[in-house]
Coordinates of C-alpha atoms in Angstrom, one line a residue:
X1 CA 0.0 0.0 0.0
X2 CA 1.0 3.6 -0.6
X3 CA 1.3 5.9 2.4
X4 CA -1.4 8.6 2.4
X5 CA 0.0 12.1 2.5
X6 CA -0.5 13.7 5.9
X7 CA -1.3 17.3 6.4
X8 CA 1.6 19.4 7.6
X9 CA 0.5 20.3 11.1
X10 CA 3.5 22.6 11.6
X11 CA 2.3 25.2 9.2
X12 CA -0.8 27.2 10.2
X13 CA -3.5 27.9 7.5
X14 CA -2.8 31.6 7.7
X15 CA -0.1 34.1 8.8
X16 CA -0.6 36.4 11.8
X17 CA -1.1 39.3 9.4
X18 CA -3.8 37.4 7.5
X19 CA -5.5 36.5 10.8
X20 CA -5.5 40.1 11.8
X21 CA -7.0 41.2 8.5
X22 CA -9.7 38.5 8.8
X23 CA -10.5 39.6 12.4
X24 CA -10.5 43.3 11.2
X25 CA -13.1 42.4 8.6
X26 CA -15.2 40.2 11.0
X27 CA -15.2 42.9 13.6
X28 CA -15.4 45.9 11.2
X29 CA -12.5 47.4 13.1
X30 CA -11.2 50.7 11.8
X31 CA -7.5 49.8 12.2
X32 CA -5.2 46.8 12.2
X33 CA -4.0 47.8 15.7
X34 CA -7.6 47.6 17.0
X35 CA -8.0 44.1 15.5
X36 CA -4.7 43.0 17.0
X37 CA -5.8 44.3 20.5
X38 CA -8.9 42.2 20.2
X39 CA -7.0 39.1 19.1
X40 CA -4.5 39.3 21.9
X41 CA -7.2 39.9 24.6
X42 CA -9.6 37.2 23.4
X43 CA -6.9 34.6 22.9
X44 CA -5.4 35.3 26.3
X45 CA -8.8 34.8 27.8
X46 CA -9.3 31.6 25.8
X47 CA -5.9 30.4 27.0
X48 CA -7.1 30.6 30.5
X49 CA -10.1 28.3 29.7
X50 CA -8.9 25.7 27.2
X51 CA -6.7 22.9 28.6
X52 CA -5.3 19.5 27.7
X53 CA -4.8 18.2 24.1
X54 CA -7.3 20.6 22.8
X55 CA -5.1 23.5 23.9
X56 CA -2.1 22.0 22.2
X57 CA -4.0 21.2 19.0
X58 CA -5.5 24.7 18.9
X59 CA -2.1 26.3 19.3
X60 CA -0.9 24.2 16.3
X61 CA -3.7 25.6 14.1
X62 CA -2.9 29.2 15.0
X63 CA -0.2 31.4 13.6
X64 CA 2.9 31.4 15.9
X65 CA 2.2 34.9 17.3
X66 CA -1.4 33.9 18.2
X67 CA -0.3 30.5 19.6
X68 CA 2.1 32.2 21.9
X69 CA -0.6 34.5 23.3
X70 CA -2.9 31.5 23.9
X71 CA -0.3 29.3 25.5
X72 CA 1.3 32.0 27.6
X73 CA -1.7 31.9 29.9
X74 CA -2.0 29.7 32.9
X75 CA -5.3 27.9 32.8
X76 CA -7.8 29.0 35.5
X77 CA -8.7 26.4 38.1
X78 CA -12.4 27.2 37.6
X79 CA -14.0 27.4 34.2
X80 CA -16.0 30.5 33.5
X81 CA -19.4 30.3 31.7
X82 CA -19.6 32.0 28.3
X83 CA -21.1 35.1 29.8
X84 CA -18.5 35.0 32.6
X85 CA -15.8 34.8 29.9
X86 CA -17.2 38.0 28.3
X87 CA -17.5 39.8 31.7
X88 CA -14.0 38.8 32.6
X89 CA -12.6 40.2 29.4
X90 CA -14.6 43.4 29.9
X91 CA -13.2 43.8 33.4
X92 CA -9.6 43.1 32.4
X93 CA -9.7 45.6 29.5
X94 CA -12.0 48.3 30.9
X95 CA -14.5 48.0 28.0
X96 CA -18.2 47.4 28.2
X97 CA -19.5 43.8 28.1
X98 CA -21.0 44.7 24.7
X99 CA -17.6 45.6 23.3
X100 CA -16.0 42.5 24.9
X101 CA -18.8 40.3 23.3
X102 CA -18.2 41.9 19.9
X103 CA -14.4 41.3 20.2
X104 CA -15.0 37.7 21.3
X105 CA -17.3 37.0 18.3
X106 CA -14.9 38.6 15.8
X107 CA -11.8 36.7 17.0
X108 CA -13.5 33.3 17.7
X109 CA -15.1 33.4 14.2
X110 CA -11.6 33.3 12.8
X111 CA -10.4 30.7 15.4
X112 CA -13.4 28.5 14.3
X113 CA -12.2 28.6 10.7
X114 CA -8.6 27.8 11.7
X115 CA -9.5 25.0 14.1
X116 CA -12.0 23.2 11.9
X117 CA -15.1 21.3 12.9
X118 CA -13.5 18.3 14.6
X119 CA -11.2 20.3 16.9
X120 CA -13.9 22.8 17.6
X121 CA -16.3 20.1 18.7
X122 CA -13.6 18.7 21.1
X123 CA -13.0 22.2 22.5
X124 CA -16.7 22.8 23.0
X125 CA -17.1 19.5 24.8
X126 CA -14.6 20.6 27.4
X127 CA -16.1 24.1 27.9
X128 CA -19.4 25.0 29.5
X129 CA -22.4 24.7 27.2
X130 CA -22.8 28.4 26.4
X131 CA -19.5 28.8 24.7
X132 CA -20.9 27.4 21.4
X133 CA -22.6 30.7 20.8
X134 CA -19.4 32.6 21.3
X135 CA -17.8 30.5 18.6
X136 CA -20.8 31.3 16.3
X137 CA -22.2 27.7 16.6
X138 CA -25.6 26.5 17.4
X139 CA -26.1 25.7 21.0
X140 CA -26.9 22.1 21.2
X141 CA -28.1 20.4 24.4
X142 CA -26.0 17.6 25.8
X143 CA -27.9 14.5 26.7
X144 CA -29.1 14.3 30.2
X145 CA -27.6 11.6 32.3
X146 CA -30.0 9.1 33.8
X147 CA -30.3 9.2 37.6
X148 CA -28.8 6.1 39.1

């Protein structure tokens, strides 16, 4: 049998500059600097929430500069809800929750495209339910566990 070619996991799908331009477009930011500020803030927050293999795999999908922001964070011992994530970003940056939510949506839309559906599903399984909406995904209910 012939070996199937494997995707090169060392090269991200886009450069950091391309990522910033995509976030700038998604968020309708007036400048590249404003888009970069949003990317760094949201990825730092995400780095405090995502752990394990999902964190490593996500870092591999991102441009190096973005991966460094994500992985420089020490994961929190307690996971925030999606709304808690937005409120935490707002408090850390001094912006309103509405602006923090806007930034989160713009950045995570790009992260979703880079991660792909398989990795995104794994990440969402490890985060509280309401994160799916932050990633622009439908909020699906998890099956209830039967009482024993």
